[in-house]
Coordinates of C-alpha atoms and ligand atoms in Angstrom, one line a residue:
Chain E
M1 CA -12.3 -245.3 192.5
S2 CA -11.8 -243.8 189.1
D3 CA -11.2 -240.1 188.6
L4 CA -14.3 -238.0 188.1
L5 CA -13.6 -236.7 184.7
V6 CA -10.9 -237.9 182.3
V7 CA -10.4 -236.2 179.0
E8 CA -8.0 -237.8 176.6
D9 CA -6.8 -236.5 173.3
L10 CA -9.9 -234.4 172.8
T11 CA -10.2 -232.8 169.4
V12 CA -13.1 -230.7 168.2
T13 CA -13.5 -230.2 164.5
F14 CA -15.7 -227.7 162.6
P15 CA -16.4 -228.1 159.0
T16 CA -15.8 -224.8 157.3
A17 CA -15.8 -223.5 153.7
R18 CA -12.1 -224.1 153.6
G19 CA -12.2 -227.6 154.9
P20 CA -12.4 -229.0 158.5
V21 CA -10.7 -226.9 161.2
D22 CA -9.6 -228.2 164.5
V23 CA -10.5 -225.6 167.1
V24 CA -9.4 -227.9 169.9
R25 CA -6.5 -230.2 169.3
S26 CA -5.5 -233.2 171.5
V27 CA -6.4 -231.8 174.9
S28 CA -6.0 -234.1 177.8
F29 CA -6.7 -233.6 181.5
T30 CA -8.0 -235.3 184.6
L31 CA -10.2 -234.0 187.3
G32 CA -10.5 -235.7 190.6
R33 CA -13.4 -235.5 192.9
D34 CA -13.1 -232.5 195.2
E35 CA -10.7 -230.8 192.8
T36 CA -10.9 -227.6 190.8
L37 CA -9.4 -227.4 187.4
G38 CA -8.8 -223.9 186.0
I39 CA -8.7 -223.7 182.2
V40 CA -7.0 -220.5 181.1
G41 CA -6.4 -219.0 177.7
E42 CA -7.0 -216.0 175.5
S43 CA -10.3 -215.5 173.6
G44 CA -10.8 -218.1 170.9
S45 CA -8.3 -220.5 172.4
G46 CA -11.0 -223.2 172.5
K47 CA -11.9 -223.2 176.2
S48 CA -15.6 -223.1 175.6
M49 CA -15.5 -225.7 172.9
T50 CA -13.6 -228.0 175.2
S51 CA -16.2 -227.8 177.9
L52 CA -19.1 -228.0 175.5
A53 CA -17.6 -231.1 174.1
V54 CA -17.6 -232.6 177.6
M55 CA -21.2 -231.7 178.1
G56 CA -22.2 -233.0 174.6
L57 CA -23.4 -229.5 173.8
L58 CA -21.3 -228.7 170.8
P59 CA -23.0 -226.6 168.1
K60 CA -24.5 -228.3 165.1
G61 CA -21.9 -229.6 162.7
A62 CA -19.0 -229.7 165.2
R63 CA -17.5 -233.1 165.9
A64 CA -15.5 -234.3 168.9
S65 CA -13.1 -237.2 168.9
G66 CA -10.9 -238.7 171.6
S67 CA -12.3 -239.7 174.9
V68 CA -14.3 -238.0 177.6
R69 CA -15.1 -240.3 180.6
L70 CA -17.3 -239.3 183.5
D71 CA -16.8 -241.6 186.4
G72 CA -15.2 -244.1 184.1
V73 CA -18.1 -244.0 181.5
E74 CA -17.3 -242.9 178.0
L75 CA -19.5 -240.0 176.9
L76 CA -18.3 -239.2 173.4
G77 CA -20.4 -240.9 170.8
R78 CA -23.3 -241.6 173.1
P79 CA -26.7 -240.6 171.8
D80 CA -28.1 -237.3 173.0
R81 CA -31.0 -239.1 174.7
E82 CA -28.5 -240.7 177.1
L83 CA -26.4 -237.6 177.6
R84 CA -29.5 -235.7 178.4
R85 CA -30.1 -237.8 181.5
L86 CA -26.6 -236.8 182.8
R87 CA -26.8 -233.1 181.9
G88 CA -28.3 -231.0 184.7
D89 CA -28.2 -234.1 187.0
R90 CA -24.7 -235.4 187.2
M91 CA -22.9 -232.7 185.3
S92 CA -24.0 -229.1 185.0
M93 CA -22.7 -226.0 183.3
I94 CA -23.0 -222.3 183.9
F95 CA -22.2 -219.6 181.4
Q96 CA -20.7 -216.2 181.0
D97 CA -23.7 -214.0 180.6
P98 CA -26.4 -214.9 183.1
L99 CA -29.0 -212.5 181.7
S100 CA -29.1 -214.0 178.3
S101 CA -28.6 -217.5 179.7
L102 CA -31.9 -217.3 181.5
N103 CA -35.2 -217.3 179.6
P104 CA -36.7 -213.8 180.1
Y105 CA -40.3 -215.2 179.8
Y106 CA -40.3 -217.5 182.9
T107 CA -39.7 -217.0 186.6
V108 CA -36.4 -218.2 187.9
G109 CA -38.4 -220.5 190.1
L110 CA -39.9 -222.3 187.1
Q111 CA -36.5 -222.5 185.4
I112 CA -34.9 -224.1 188.5
E113 CA -37.9 -226.4 189.1
E114 CA -37.9 -227.8 185.5
V115 CA -34.4 -229.1 186.0
Y116 CA -35.4 -230.9 189.1
R117 CA -38.6 -232.3 187.6
A118 CA -36.8 -233.4 184.5
H119 CA -34.5 -235.6 186.5
R120 CA -36.3 -236.4 189.7
G121 CA -39.9 -236.1 188.7
G122 CA -42.2 -235.3 191.6
S123 CA -44.9 -232.8 192.1
G124 CA -44.7 -229.1 191.3
K125 CA -45.0 -228.3 195.0
D126 CA -41.9 -230.4 195.9
A127 CA -40.0 -228.9 193.1
R128 CA -40.9 -225.4 194.3
K129 CA -39.6 -226.2 197.7
V130 CA -36.4 -227.5 196.2
A131 CA -36.0 -224.4 194.1
I132 CA -36.4 -222.1 197.2
A133 CA -33.8 -224.2 199.0
A134 CA -31.5 -223.9 196.1
L135 CA -31.8 -220.1 196.0
Q136 CA -31.2 -220.0 199.7
Q137 CA -28.1 -222.1 199.3
V138 CA -26.6 -219.6 196.8
G139 CA -27.1 -216.8 199.3
L140 CA -30.0 -215.0 197.6
P141 CA -31.9 -213.1 200.3
D142 CA -35.7 -213.6 200.6
P143 CA -35.8 -216.7 198.4
E144 CA -39.5 -217.4 199.1
R145 CA -40.4 -214.2 197.3
R146 CA -37.7 -214.1 194.7
V147 CA -38.5 -217.5 193.4
D148 CA -41.4 -215.8 191.6
Y149 CA -39.2 -213.1 190.1
Y150 CA -38.3 -212.9 186.5
P151 CA -34.6 -212.8 185.5
H152 CA -34.7 -209.1 184.6
Q153 CA -35.7 -208.3 188.2
F154 CA -32.3 -209.4 189.5
S155 CA -28.9 -207.7 189.5
G156 CA -26.1 -209.3 187.4
G157 CA -24.5 -211.0 190.4
Q158 CA -27.8 -212.3 191.6
R159 CA -28.6 -213.7 188.2
Q160 CA -25.4 -215.6 188.3
R161 CA -26.4 -216.9 191.7
V162 CA -29.6 -218.1 190.2
M163 CA -27.7 -219.8 187.4
I164 CA -25.6 -221.6 190.0
A165 CA -28.7 -222.6 192.0
M166 CA -30.1 -224.0 188.8
A167 CA -26.9 -225.9 188.0
L168 CA -26.7 -227.4 191.5
V169 CA -30.3 -228.2 192.2
C170 CA -29.7 -231.9 191.4
S171 CA -26.4 -232.0 193.3
P172 CA -24.2 -232.8 190.3
E173 CA -20.7 -234.4 190.7
L174 CA -19.3 -232.1 188.0
L175 CA -19.8 -228.4 187.5
I176 CA -18.3 -226.6 184.6
A177 CA -18.3 -222.8 184.9
D178 CA -17.5 -221.1 181.7
E179 CA -16.2 -217.6 182.6
P180 CA -19.0 -217.1 185.2
T181 CA -17.6 -213.8 186.4
T182 CA -16.4 -212.1 183.3
A183 CA -19.6 -210.1 182.8
L184 CA -19.6 -209.0 186.5
D185 CA -17.8 -206.1 188.2
V186 CA -14.9 -206.8 190.4
T187 CA -16.5 -206.9 193.8
V188 CA -19.3 -209.1 192.6
Q189 CA -16.7 -211.3 190.8
A190 CA -15.0 -212.0 194.1
Q191 CA -18.3 -212.8 195.8
I192 CA -19.3 -215.3 193.1
L193 CA -15.9 -216.9 193.1
G194 CA -16.1 -217.3 196.9
L195 CA -19.6 -218.8 196.6
L196 CA -18.5 -221.3 194.0
A197 CA -15.4 -222.3 196.0
G198 CA -17.6 -222.7 199.1
L199 CA -20.3 -224.7 197.4
R200 CA -17.7 -226.9 195.8
K201 CA -16.1 -227.7 199.1
D202 CA -19.4 -228.4 200.8
S203 CA -20.6 -230.8 198.2
G204 CA -17.3 -232.4 197.2
M205 CA -18.0 -232.0 193.5
G206 CA -15.4 -231.4 190.9
L207 CA -15.3 -228.0 189.4
V208 CA -13.9 -226.9 186.0
F209 CA -13.5 -223.1 186.1
I210 CA -12.8 -221.4 182.8
T211 CA -11.4 -218.0 182.5
H212 CA -9.1 -215.9 180.4
D213 CA -7.7 -214.3 183.5
L214 CA -5.1 -216.3 185.4
A215 CA -5.4 -214.1 188.4
V216 CA -9.0 -215.2 188.9
I217 CA -8.2 -218.8 189.4
S218 CA -5.1 -218.4 191.4
S219 CA -7.2 -218.6 194.6
I220 CA -9.4 -221.6 193.8
A221 CA -7.8 -223.9 191.2
T222 CA -5.8 -227.0 192.3
R223 CA -4.7 -227.6 188.7
V224 CA -4.4 -225.4 185.8
L225 CA -4.7 -226.1 182.1
V226 CA -3.4 -223.4 179.8
M227 CA -4.7 -223.3 176.3
R228 CA -3.7 -221.4 173.2
Q229 CA -5.1 -221.6 169.7
G230 CA -6.8 -224.9 170.5
E231 CA -3.8 -226.5 172.0
Q232 CA -2.8 -227.2 175.5
V233 CA 0.4 -225.5 176.3
E234 CA 0.7 -226.2 180.0
Y235 CA -1.0 -228.6 182.4
A236 CA 0.2 -228.7 186.0
T237 CA -0.7 -228.1 189.5
A238 CA -1.6 -224.5 190.4
E239 CA 1.5 -224.1 192.6
Q240 CA 3.7 -225.2 189.7
V241 CA 2.1 -222.9 187.3
F242 CA 2.2 -219.9 189.5
A243 CA 5.7 -220.6 190.9
E244 CA 7.6 -221.7 187.8
P245 CA 5.6 -221.7 184.6
R246 CA 7.3 -223.9 182.1
H247 CA 5.9 -222.3 179.0
D248 CA 6.7 -218.8 177.7
Y249 CA 3.0 -218.3 176.9
T250 CA 2.0 -219.0 180.5
R251 CA 4.7 -216.7 181.7
M252 CA 3.3 -214.0 179.5
L253 CA -0.2 -214.6 180.9
L254 CA 1.2 -214.3 184.4
D255 CA 3.1 -211.1 183.5
S256 CA 0.1 -209.5 182.0
I257 CA -2.1 -209.9 185.1
P258 CA -1.7 -206.4 186.5
R259 CA -1.7 -204.6 183.1
I260 CA -5.0 -205.3 181.4
D261 CA -4.5 -203.3 178.2
D262 CA -0.9 -204.1 177.7
P263 CA 0.1 -203.8 174.1
L264 CA 1.9 -207.1 174.6
D265 CA -1.5 -208.8 174.2
E266 CA -1.5 -208.1 170.5
G267 CA 1.9 -209.7 170.2
V268 CA 0.5 -212.8 171.7
T269 CA -2.4 -213.1 169.4
A270 CA -0.4 -212.4 166.2
Chain I
M1 CA -53.4 -200.3 185.8
A2 CA -56.8 -198.6 186.0
R3 CA -55.1 -195.3 185.4
Y4 CA -53.2 -196.8 182.5
L5 CA -56.4 -198.1 180.9
A6 CA -58.2 -194.8 181.4
G7 CA -55.3 -193.0 179.7
R8 CA -55.4 -195.4 176.8
A9 CA -59.2 -195.1 176.5
A10 CA -58.9 -191.3 176.4
G11 CA -56.3 -191.7 173.7
V12 CA -58.6 -193.8 171.6
V13 CA -61.4 -191.2 171.9
V14 CA -59.1 -188.4 170.8
I15 CA -57.8 -190.3 167.8
L16 CA -61.2 -191.3 166.7
L17 CA -62.4 -187.6 167.0
L18 CA -59.4 -186.6 164.9
V19 CA -60.2 -189.2 162.3
C20 CA -63.8 -187.9 162.2
L21 CA -62.7 -184.3 161.9
F22 CA -60.2 -185.1 159.2
T23 CA -62.6 -187.1 157.1
F24 CA -65.2 -184.4 157.6
V25 CA -62.8 -181.7 156.4
I26 CA -62.0 -183.7 153.3
F27 CA -65.6 -184.1 152.4
F28 CA -66.4 -180.5 153.2
T29 CA -63.6 -179.1 151.0
L30 CA -62.9 -181.6 148.3
S31 CA -65.9 -183.6 147.3
P32 CA -68.7 -182.5 144.9
D33 CA -72.0 -181.2 146.4
P34 CA -74.0 -184.2 147.5
A35 CA -77.2 -182.2 147.1
V36 CA -76.5 -181.9 143.3
M37 CA -75.9 -185.6 143.1
I38 CA -79.0 -186.6 145.0
C39 CA -81.1 -184.1 143.0
G40 CA -80.2 -185.8 139.7
K41 CA -80.5 -184.4 136.2
T42 CA -83.8 -182.5 136.3
C43 CA -83.0 -180.2 139.1
T44 CA -83.9 -176.7 140.1
P45 CA -81.9 -174.4 142.4
E46 CA -84.8 -174.4 144.9
R47 CA -84.8 -178.2 145.0
I48 CA -81.1 -178.2 145.7
H49 CA -81.5 -175.7 148.5
Q50 CA -84.3 -177.8 149.9
I51 CA -82.1 -180.9 149.9
R52 CA -79.2 -179.0 151.4
D53 CA -81.5 -177.8 154.2
A54 CA -82.8 -181.3 154.9
L55 CA -79.2 -182.7 155.1
G56 CA -78.0 -179.7 157.2
L57 CA -75.5 -178.8 154.5
N58 CA -76.3 -175.1 154.8
E59 CA -75.0 -175.0 158.3
P60 CA -71.5 -173.8 159.0
F61 CA -68.8 -176.5 159.1
L62 CA -68.5 -176.8 162.8
T63 CA -72.2 -177.0 163.3
Q64 CA -72.4 -179.9 160.8
F65 CA -69.4 -181.6 162.5
F66 CA -71.0 -181.4 165.9
S67 CA -74.4 -182.5 164.6
F68 CA -72.7 -185.6 163.2
L69 CA -70.9 -186.3 166.5
I70 CA -74.1 -185.7 168.6
G71 CA -75.9 -188.0 166.2
I72 CA -73.6 -190.9 167.0
F73 CA -74.1 -190.6 170.7
A74 CA -77.6 -189.1 171.1
G75 CA -79.3 -189.4 167.7
R76 CA -80.4 -186.4 165.6
D77 CA -83.2 -185.0 163.5
Y78 CA -83.1 -184.3 159.8
G79 CA -85.3 -181.7 158.1
E80 CA -88.2 -180.1 159.9
G81 CA -92.0 -180.0 160.1
A82 CA -93.7 -182.7 158.1
N83 CA -90.4 -183.8 156.6
L84 CA -88.8 -184.3 160.0
V85 CA -86.9 -187.6 160.2
H86 CA -85.5 -188.8 163.5
C87 CA -82.4 -190.8 163.3
A88 CA -81.9 -192.7 166.6
A89 CA -78.5 -193.1 168.2
P90 CA -76.1 -194.4 167.1
C91 CA -76.9 -192.3 164.0
L92 CA -74.5 -192.3 161.1
G93 CA -76.9 -190.7 158.7
Y94 CA -78.6 -192.2 155.7
S95 CA -77.1 -193.4 152.5
F96 CA -77.4 -191.0 149.6
Q97 CA -77.9 -193.9 147.3
T98 CA -80.5 -196.0 149.1
N99 CA -81.7 -193.9 151.9
Q100 CA -81.0 -196.8 154.2
S101 CA -79.7 -196.0 157.7
V102 CA -76.0 -196.3 157.6
W103 CA -75.8 -197.8 161.0
D104 CA -78.2 -200.5 159.9
M105 CA -76.0 -201.2 156.9
V106 CA -73.0 -201.5 159.1
V107 CA -74.8 -203.9 161.5
E108 CA -75.9 -206.0 158.6
R109 CA -72.6 -206.3 156.9
L110 CA -70.2 -206.4 159.8
P111 CA -70.8 -210.1 160.5
V112 CA -69.9 -211.0 156.9
S113 CA -66.6 -209.2 157.2
A114 CA -66.0 -210.7 160.6
T115 CA -66.6 -214.2 159.2
V116 CA -64.2 -213.6 156.4
A117 CA -61.6 -212.2 158.8
I118 CA -61.9 -214.9 161.5
G119 CA -61.9 -217.8 159.0
A120 CA -58.9 -216.4 157.2
A121 CA -57.0 -215.7 160.4
V122 CA -57.5 -219.2 161.6
L123 CA -56.2 -220.5 158.3
W124 CA -53.2 -218.3 158.0
L125 CA -52.1 -218.8 161.6
L126 CA -52.3 -222.5 161.3
V127 CA -50.6 -222.7 158.0
G128 CA -48.2 -219.9 158.4
I129 CA -46.9 -220.7 161.8
A130 CA -46.7 -224.5 161.2
A131 CA -44.8 -223.9 157.9
G132 CA -42.5 -221.4 159.6
L133 CA -41.8 -223.7 162.5
V134 CA -40.9 -226.7 160.4
S135 CA -38.7 -224.5 158.2
A136 CA -36.9 -223.1 161.2
V137 CA -36.3 -226.6 162.7
K138 CA -35.2 -227.9 159.3
E139 CA -33.2 -224.8 158.4
G140 CA -31.3 -225.2 155.2
T141 CA -33.0 -228.4 154.0
W142 CA -34.9 -228.8 150.7
W143 CA -38.2 -228.4 152.7
D144 CA -37.0 -225.1 154.1
R145 CA -36.0 -223.8 150.8
A146 CA -39.1 -224.9 149.0
A147 CA -41.4 -223.6 151.7
M148 CA -39.6 -220.2 151.9
G149 CA -39.4 -219.9 148.1
L150 CA -43.1 -220.5 147.9
A151 CA -43.8 -218.0 150.7
L152 CA -41.7 -215.4 149.1
G153 CA -43.4 -215.9 145.7
G154 CA -46.8 -216.2 147.3
S155 CA -46.6 -212.9 149.1
S156 CA -46.1 -211.2 145.8
V157 CA -49.2 -212.6 144.1
P158 CA -51.9 -209.9 144.3
N159 CA -55.1 -210.9 146.1
Y160 CA -57.4 -210.4 143.1
V161 CA -55.2 -212.5 140.8
L162 CA -55.4 -215.5 143.2
A163 CA -59.1 -214.8 143.7
L164 CA -59.9 -214.8 140.0
A165 CA -57.7 -217.8 139.3
L166 CA -59.3 -219.8 142.1
Q167 CA -62.8 -218.9 141.0
Y168 CA -62.0 -219.7 137.4
V169 CA -60.6 -223.1 138.2
L170 CA -62.8 -224.3 141.1
V171 CA -66.1 -222.7 140.1
V172 CA -66.1 -222.4 136.4
Q173 CA -63.8 -225.2 135.2
L174 CA -64.0 -228.0 137.8
Q175 CA -67.3 -226.9 139.3
V176 CA -66.3 -228.3 142.7
L177 CA -67.5 -225.1 144.5
P178 CA -70.7 -223.1 143.9
F179 CA -70.6 -219.5 143.2
P180 CA -70.3 -217.7 146.6
Q181 CA -73.8 -217.1 147.9
A182 CA -75.0 -215.0 150.8
V183 CA -76.5 -217.6 153.1
A184 CA -76.5 -217.6 156.9
F185 CA -74.7 -220.4 158.7
G186 CA -78.0 -221.6 160.2
D187 CA -79.8 -221.8 156.9
D188 CA -77.3 -224.1 155.1
P189 CA -74.0 -224.8 156.8
V190 CA -72.6 -226.6 153.7
V191 CA -73.3 -223.8 151.3
W192 CA -72.2 -221.3 153.9
F193 CA -68.9 -223.1 154.2
Q194 CA -68.4 -223.5 150.5
S195 CA -69.2 -219.8 149.9
Y196 CA -66.6 -218.6 152.4
L197 CA -63.9 -221.1 151.6
M198 CA -62.5 -219.3 148.6
P199 CA -62.5 -215.9 150.3
W200 CA -60.8 -217.4 153.4
V201 CA -58.1 -219.1 151.3
V202 CA -57.5 -216.0 149.1
L203 CA -57.3 -213.6 152.1
A204 CA -55.2 -216.1 154.2
A205 CA -52.7 -216.9 151.4
G206 CA -50.7 -213.6 151.5
Y207 CA -50.7 -213.5 155.3
A208 CA -49.8 -217.2 155.6
C209 CA -46.7 -216.5 153.4
L210 CA -45.8 -213.5 155.5
Y211 CA -46.3 -215.3 158.8
A212 CA -44.4 -218.3 157.7
R213 CA -41.4 -216.2 157.0
L214 CA -41.8 -214.2 160.2
T215 CA -42.2 -217.4 162.3
R216 CA -39.2 -219.0 160.7
A217 CA -37.0 -215.9 161.3
N218 CA -38.1 -215.6 164.9
V219 CA -37.7 -219.3 165.7
I220 CA -34.2 -219.4 164.2
D221 CA -33.2 -216.3 166.2
T222 CA -34.6 -217.8 169.4
L223 CA -32.9 -221.1 168.8
A224 CA -29.6 -219.3 168.7
E225 CA -30.3 -217.6 172.1
N226 CA -28.1 -218.4 175.0
F227 CA -31.1 -219.6 177.1
M228 CA -31.7 -222.4 174.6
R229 CA -28.2 -223.6 175.3
T230 CA -29.0 -223.4 179.0
A231 CA -32.2 -225.5 178.4
R232 CA -30.1 -228.2 176.7
A233 CA -27.4 -228.0 179.4
K234 CA -30.2 -228.7 182.0
G235 CA -31.1 -231.9 180.3
L236 CA -34.6 -231.0 179.3
S237 CA -36.3 -233.0 176.6
P238 CA -36.2 -231.6 173.1
V239 CA -40.0 -231.3 173.1
L240 CA -40.0 -229.3 176.3
T241 CA -37.1 -227.2 175.2
M242 CA -38.9 -226.3 172.0
R243 CA -42.3 -225.9 173.4
R244 CA -41.5 -223.9 176.5
H245 CA -38.3 -222.2 175.8
A246 CA -38.4 -221.5 172.1
L247 CA -42.0 -221.1 171.1
R248 CA -43.1 -218.4 173.6
P249 CA -40.3 -216.0 172.9
A250 CA -40.5 -216.6 169.1
L251 CA -44.3 -216.3 168.9
T252 CA -44.9 -213.4 171.2
P253 CA -43.9 -210.7 168.6
I254 CA -46.1 -212.5 166.1
A255 CA -49.1 -212.2 168.4
T256 CA -48.6 -208.4 168.3
I257 CA -48.5 -208.3 164.5
F258 CA -51.4 -210.6 164.3
G259 CA -53.5 -208.3 166.5
M260 CA -52.9 -205.4 164.1
D261 CA -53.5 -207.4 161.0
F262 CA -56.7 -208.8 162.3
A263 CA -58.0 -205.5 163.5
A264 CA -57.4 -204.0 160.1
L265 CA -59.3 -206.8 158.5
L266 CA -62.4 -206.3 160.6
G267 CA -62.7 -203.0 158.9
G268 CA -63.4 -204.9 155.7
A269 CA -61.4 -206.9 153.2
L270 CA -62.1 -204.6 150.2
I271 CA -60.7 -206.6 147.3
T272 CA -61.6 -210.1 148.5
E273 CA -65.2 -209.1 149.4
T274 CA -65.7 -207.3 146.1
V275 CA -64.3 -210.1 143.9
F276 CA -66.4 -212.7 145.6
G277 CA -69.5 -210.4 145.8
L278 CA -69.7 -210.8 149.6
N279 CA -71.8 -208.1 151.2
G280 CA -69.3 -207.1 153.9
V281 CA -68.0 -203.8 155.1
G282 CA -65.2 -203.9 152.5
K283 CA -67.6 -204.2 149.6
M284 CA -69.7 -201.4 151.2
A285 CA -66.6 -199.2 151.3
A286 CA -65.8 -200.0 147.6
D287 CA -69.4 -199.3 146.5
S288 CA -69.7 -196.1 148.5
I289 CA -66.4 -194.7 147.2
A290 CA -67.4 -195.5 143.6
K291 CA -70.7 -193.7 144.1
N292 CA -69.4 -190.9 146.4
D293 CA -72.0 -191.9 149.0
Q294 CA -70.5 -189.7 151.7
P295 CA -72.3 -190.9 154.9
V296 CA -71.3 -194.4 154.1
I297 CA -67.7 -193.5 153.3
M298 CA -67.6 -191.6 156.6
A299 CA -69.0 -194.7 158.4
V300 CA -66.6 -197.2 156.9
T301 CA -63.6 -194.9 157.5
L302 CA -64.6 -194.4 161.1
L303 CA -65.3 -198.1 161.6
A304 CA -61.8 -199.1 160.2
A305 CA -60.2 -196.5 162.4
F306 CA -62.1 -197.7 165.4
F307 CA -60.9 -201.3 164.9
V308 CA -57.3 -200.3 164.3
V309 CA -57.1 -197.9 167.2
V310 CA -58.9 -200.3 169.6
G311 CA -56.9 -203.2 168.2
N312 CA -53.7 -201.3 169.0
V313 CA -54.7 -201.0 172.7
V314 CA -55.7 -204.6 172.9
V315 CA -52.4 -205.6 171.4
D316 CA -50.5 -203.6 173.9
L317 CA -52.4 -205.1 176.8
V318 CA -51.9 -208.6 175.4
Y319 CA -48.2 -208.0 174.9
T320 CA -48.0 -206.7 178.5
A321 CA -49.5 -210.0 179.6
L322 CA -47.2 -212.1 177.4
D323 CA -43.8 -210.5 178.1
P324 CA -42.9 -210.2 181.8
R325 CA -40.3 -207.6 181.0
V326 CA -42.9 -205.2 179.8
R327 CA -45.4 -206.2 182.5
I328 CA -43.3 -204.9 185.3
T329 CA -42.4 -201.5 183.9
A330 CA -46.0 -200.9 182.9
R331 CA -47.1 -201.0 186.6
Ligands
ATP1 N1 -19.4 -222.6 164.3 C1 -18.1 -222.4 164.3 N2 -17.4 -222.7 163.1 C2 -16.1 -222.6 163.0 N3 -15.3 -222.3 164.0 C3 -15.9 -222.0 165.2 C4 -17.3 -222.0 165.4 N4 -17.6 -221.7 166.7 C5 -16.4 -221.4 167.2 N5 -15.4 -221.5 166.4 C6 -14.0 -221.3 166.7 O1 -13.6 -222.1 167.7 C7 -12.5 -221.5 168.4 C8 -12.6 -221.7 169.9 O2 -13.8 -221.0 170.4 P1 -14.1 -221.0 171.9 O3 -15.5 -220.4 172.0 O4 -13.9 -222.3 172.5 O5 -13.1 -220.0 172.5 P2 -12.9 -219.5 174.0 O6 -11.6 -219.9 174.4 O7 -14.1 -220.0 174.8 O8 -12.9 -217.9 173.8 P3 -13.6 -216.9 174.8 O9 -12.7 -216.5 175.9 O10 -13.8 -215.7 173.8 O11 -14.9 -217.4 175.2 C9 -12.5 -220.0 168.0 O12 -11.3 -219.7 167.3 C10 -13.7 -219.9 167.1 O13 -13.4 -219.1 166.0
MG2 MG1 -15.7 -219.0 175.7

């Protein structure tokens, strides 16, 4: 059986006024089923672009080259029509800011149901049941009632739970979580992290967890990819990275964990 | 909700009363004596006094004001004895020019203005929103630039210039349209349509330009929203993504603006109606101002205020229904 996700030599290029710019350069990693990959790096290091390239969701104008294979099937270069069938069904993504990532005009129920119906068809009634079950699964109390709530009627943590329910409603094999806890306060962060880890374990899917905070993934990642300015500076198992980081940059990230506003950060970006 | 509505209704009444009062004060203090105007050139002081009496102009300000208000709701009498005239409610007085009941004039002319407004609204919504949508989706292409250039230029062409140009070309030169005539739809639908076509186009043109630019800007903003990325990440079809996730957020603010624009137009399209000789409320307003026909001016002012104020409430209610975030807090 092939690995779930294989990314080889992935390069993402943006055309700019001063010529093409590679915002991701030659990134390679492998994610097995039942594994969690943590992608770490400072802001602007290309973490989001890497994951958007995997999903086929790069912004207009951006080009990806290299290889992205889901379950052995090449995704790069495939028409959007085909990728669409995979997105939300076999691979899903959740984002940093759950409030703006949900459409304020529709109930969360509808927004979960439409994923299910897009991929599985079926009646609205069935989809509604599925949506309620999905909300239940992510630990939202009173899902029968809250399925008819609008996004603004939830707390930040609850909204991220809704996003997770939406991403998992078709039981995907791959979930990419792009800084899902950054916008939340610390206790809620821990809850969402625990929820993701639990759900991943139960379903056996592969999880790509993106963060700029190495501490966040220390508890859940099996492998860690460290990125800096579009390049991968370290790729190893979590134990290796935390025990004996090979790269200075990783060491610096590790050192900076307890001191958030360390002036050292500026030295890193410069 | 009932309490909210009652509150809004009370607000409408208060504002309309204020508009009444304000208009009344202006006439009372600023405008020439209507009795002198009615009396004409061969006039005696006794005659003027008589007229003033008949119109109630010798009464103190507040008495006149309340007579006017009571007239609207209960009707009123003008003059006395053999000269007594009863004006049934809703009484807005009589035109100084024609002696016609102002209310009857309004009732007669409102359908014309409404026809002009509705036809134009349909046109500008269709054209403006469609053009804006296409421009937004094709942002940066030659179509987008051409359409938006046209929209920008178009919104700076004055109404009457477009009206006169159209009339000259279509009626005088090419003779493809007849001169606008006042016919009812039932009498001759074809002539009716031909008569209203130019007013619709002229009135709609400016709004269509404005709405095209608004729509384009709103759709582009919405397409950049995070929830649009979510919709694509969910694997929804582009049509559903556009129709469900982009259009509603993009068009809801436009519905609000439309409500206000449309309400204002119901009070009469002054220039368009005048240029095309349509006997609507707008032309009535223009004529009455030209001739200082105070009861009529008063009526058109009130009517316009009524539509704007009521339109405002309707827009708020519609917005409450369209945007769930507002809906919840309003309860
Ligand atoms: N439209 C664009 N044109 C050119 N460059 C872009 C564009 N969008 C993003 N970039 C660049 O791509 C780089 C990587 O961005 P990316 O969003 O992947 O960073 P990130 O690691 O996710 O950062 P963060 O932690 O802030 O989310 C950034 O340097 C950014 O400036
Ligand atoms: Mg990012």
